[in-house]
Short mmCIF file of C-alpha atoms in Angstrom, two decimals:
data_model
loop_
_atom_site.label_atom_id
_atom_site.label_comp_id
_atom_site.label_asym_id
_atom_site.label_seq_id
_atom_site.Cartn_x
_atom_site.Cartn_y
_atom_site.Cartn_z
CA UNK T 1 0.00 0.00 0.00
CA UNK T 2 1.26 3.46 -0.89
CA UNK T 3 1.31 6.65 1.11
CA UNK T 4 -1.54 8.36 -0.77
CA UNK T 5 -5.09 7.09 -1.12
CA UNK T 6 -6.98 7.19 -4.41
CA UNK T 7 -10.60 6.07 -4.29
CA UNK T 8 -13.17 4.69 -6.71
CA UNK T 9 -15.40 7.70 -6.32
CA UNK T 10 -19.15 8.06 -6.35
CA UNK T 11 -21.95 6.81 -8.59
CA UNK T 12 -21.42 9.62 -11.11
CA UNK T 13 -17.81 8.58 -11.57
CA UNK T 14 -18.83 4.95 -12.01
CA UNK T 15 -21.19 6.04 -14.81
CA UNK T 16 -18.29 7.94 -16.40
CA UNK T 17 -16.12 4.85 -16.02
CA UNK T 18 -18.67 2.77 -17.92
CA UNK T 19 -19.16 5.42 -20.62
CA UNK T 20 -15.43 5.93 -21.17
CA UNK T 21 -14.52 2.25 -20.68
CA UNK T 22 -11.63 3.05 -18.37
CA UNK T 23 -10.78 3.17 -14.67
CA UNK T 24 -11.92 6.40 -13.01
CA UNK T 25 -10.39 7.31 -9.67
CA UNK T 26 -10.62 10.24 -7.29
CA UNK T 27 -8.03 11.99 -5.15
CA UNK T 28 -9.23 13.92 -2.11
CA UNK T 29 -7.99 16.12 0.71
CA UNK T 30 -9.63 17.33 3.90
CA UNK T 31 -12.52 19.66 3.17
CA UNK T 32 -12.21 23.15 4.62
CA UNK T 33 -8.65 22.71 5.90
CA UNK T 34 -7.36 22.74 2.32
CA UNK T 35 -9.84 25.24 0.86
CA UNK T 36 -8.22 28.69 1.00
CA UNK T 37 -10.92 30.38 -1.12
CA UNK T 38 -13.96 28.83 0.55
CA UNK T 39 -16.32 31.29 2.17
CA UNK T 40 -20.05 30.60 2.00
CA UNK T 41 -19.41 26.85 2.16
CA UNK T 42 -16.48 26.98 4.61
CA UNK T 43 -16.97 23.94 6.82
CA UNK T 44 -14.46 21.47 8.20
CA UNK T 45 -14.07 18.62 10.64
CA UNK T 46 -12.08 19.47 13.77
CA UNK T 47 -8.93 17.32 13.82
CA UNK T 48 -9.28 16.52 17.52
CA UNK T 49 -13.02 16.35 18.25
CA UNK T 50 -14.05 15.20 14.73
CA UNK T 51 -17.06 17.52 15.01
CA UNK T 52 -18.23 19.81 12.19
CA UNK T 53 -17.07 23.42 12.47
CA UNK T 54 -18.74 26.16 10.42
CA UNK T 55 -16.82 29.17 9.14
CA UNK T 56 -17.91 32.67 10.14
CA UNK T 57 -19.59 33.42 6.79
CA UNK T 58 -20.90 29.90 6.11
CA UNK T 59 -24.37 29.87 4.54
CA UNK T 60 -24.43 26.21 3.52
CA UNK T 61 -22.41 23.30 4.77
CA UNK T 62 -19.81 21.69 2.61
CA UNK T 63 -21.11 18.28 1.59
CA UNK T 64 -17.61 16.76 1.63
CA UNK T 65 -16.99 17.95 5.20
CA UNK T 66 -20.31 16.45 6.27
CA UNK T 67 -19.29 13.11 4.73
CA UNK T 68 -15.91 13.24 6.49
CA UNK T 69 -17.71 13.72 9.81
CA UNK T 70 -19.99 10.77 9.04
CA UNK T 71 -17.41 8.35 7.63
CA UNK T 72 -14.19 8.00 9.66
CA UNK T 73 -12.39 6.10 6.89
CA UNK T 74 -12.91 8.99 4.47
CA UNK T 75 -11.72 11.47 7.08
CA UNK T 76 -8.57 9.41 7.72
CA UNK T 77 -7.78 8.97 4.02
CA UNK T 78 -8.23 12.68 3.26
CA UNK T 79 -6.15 13.64 6.31
CA UNK T 80 -3.40 11.18 5.36
CA UNK T 81 -3.25 12.64 1.81
CA UNK T 82 -3.05 16.21 3.13
CA UNK T 83 -0.38 15.43 5.73
CA UNK T 84 1.70 13.55 3.16
CA UNK T 85 1.72 16.47 0.71
CA UNK T 86 1.76 19.70 2.72
CA UNK T 87 5.14 21.28 3.21
CA UNK T 88 6.68 19.30 0.35
CA UNK T 89 8.40 20.75 -2.70
CA UNK T 90 6.72 20.51 -6.10
CA UNK T 91 9.05 17.67 -7.08
CA UNK T 92 8.40 15.75 -3.88
CA UNK T 93 4.64 16.05 -4.36
CA UNK T 94 4.90 14.95 -7.99
CA UNK T 95 6.92 11.89 -6.98
CA UNK T 96 4.41 10.93 -4.26
CA UNK T 97 1.40 11.34 -6.54
CA UNK T 98 2.96 9.48 -9.46
CA UNK T 99 4.13 6.65 -7.20
CA UNK T 100 0.61 6.01 -5.90
CA UNK T 101 -1.51 6.96 -8.93
CA UNK T 102 -3.20 3.73 -10.00
CA UNK T 103 -1.43 2.33 -13.06
CA UNK T 104 -4.73 1.58 -14.82
CA UNK T 105 -6.27 4.99 -14.12
CA UNK T 106 -7.77 6.50 -17.27
CA UNK T 107 -9.49 9.47 -15.62
CA UNK T 108 -8.64 11.15 -12.30
CA UNK T 109 -10.98 13.51 -10.49
CA UNK T 110 -8.93 15.82 -8.33
CA UNK T 111 -10.83 16.91 -5.22
CA UNK T 112 -14.34 15.74 -4.67
CA UNK T 113 -13.18 16.92 -1.24
CA UNK T 114 -10.62 19.64 -0.64
CA UNK T 115 -8.98 22.12 -2.98
CA UNK T 116 -5.63 23.33 -4.28
CA UNK T 117 -4.19 24.54 -0.97
CA UNK T 118 -1.11 26.18 -2.49
CA UNK T 119 0.36 27.22 -5.81
CA UNK T 120 3.09 24.57 -5.39
CA UNK T 121 0.45 21.88 -4.95
CA UNK T 122 -1.43 23.04 -8.06
CA UNK T 123 1.80 23.05 -10.08
CA UNK T 124 2.56 19.54 -8.85
CA UNK T 125 -0.71 18.34 -10.38
CA UNK T 126 0.17 20.13 -13.65
CA UNK T 127 3.45 18.19 -13.74
CA UNK T 128 1.67 14.93 -12.90
CA UNK T 129 -0.68 15.51 -15.85
CA UNK T 130 2.30 16.24 -18.11
CA UNK T 131 4.03 13.05 -16.95
CA UNK T 132 0.91 10.94 -17.60
CA UNK T 133 -0.54 12.13 -20.94
CA UNK T 134 -2.46 8.84 -21.13
CA UNK T 135 -4.68 9.97 -18.24
CA UNK T 136 -7.41 12.63 -18.27
CA UNK T 137 -7.37 14.80 -15.15
CA UNK T 138 -10.15 17.12 -14.02
CA UNK T 139 -10.84 19.05 -10.88
CA UNK T 140 -13.05 21.79 -9.57
CA UNK T 141 -11.71 24.70 -7.54
CA UNK T 142 -12.64 27.99 -5.93
CA UNK T 143 -9.05 29.16 -6.26
CA UNK T 144 -8.64 31.37 -9.31
#
């Protein structure tokens, strides 16, 4: 088992997998903790109490944070990914991601939970995509 956790994803991704006839995987980080541009949806799970915490301007709870509070395995996997990558150089992050990216992955969804927490981290994903032109990568972000 590697350091990083990639998951099969949700029902929508399984439909995409069937349509595209390839393996679709997802890579996630802790919601809220890794979301520098979140505001109206700013919600996270406290690392100690594992209780939901709402940001000052939160109008609606982040779905991913709610799922992390409900499912301890998801919380642990997202936390493990974040701890493994934060503070690393671009090259170190690229090496970690490439080492654990499933060989048969055809499509990778970056962040059903979490976001690009730094410019270095975003650039690492750009380099991963360049290193694996056989894979389609997509991700949503609030960081512009």
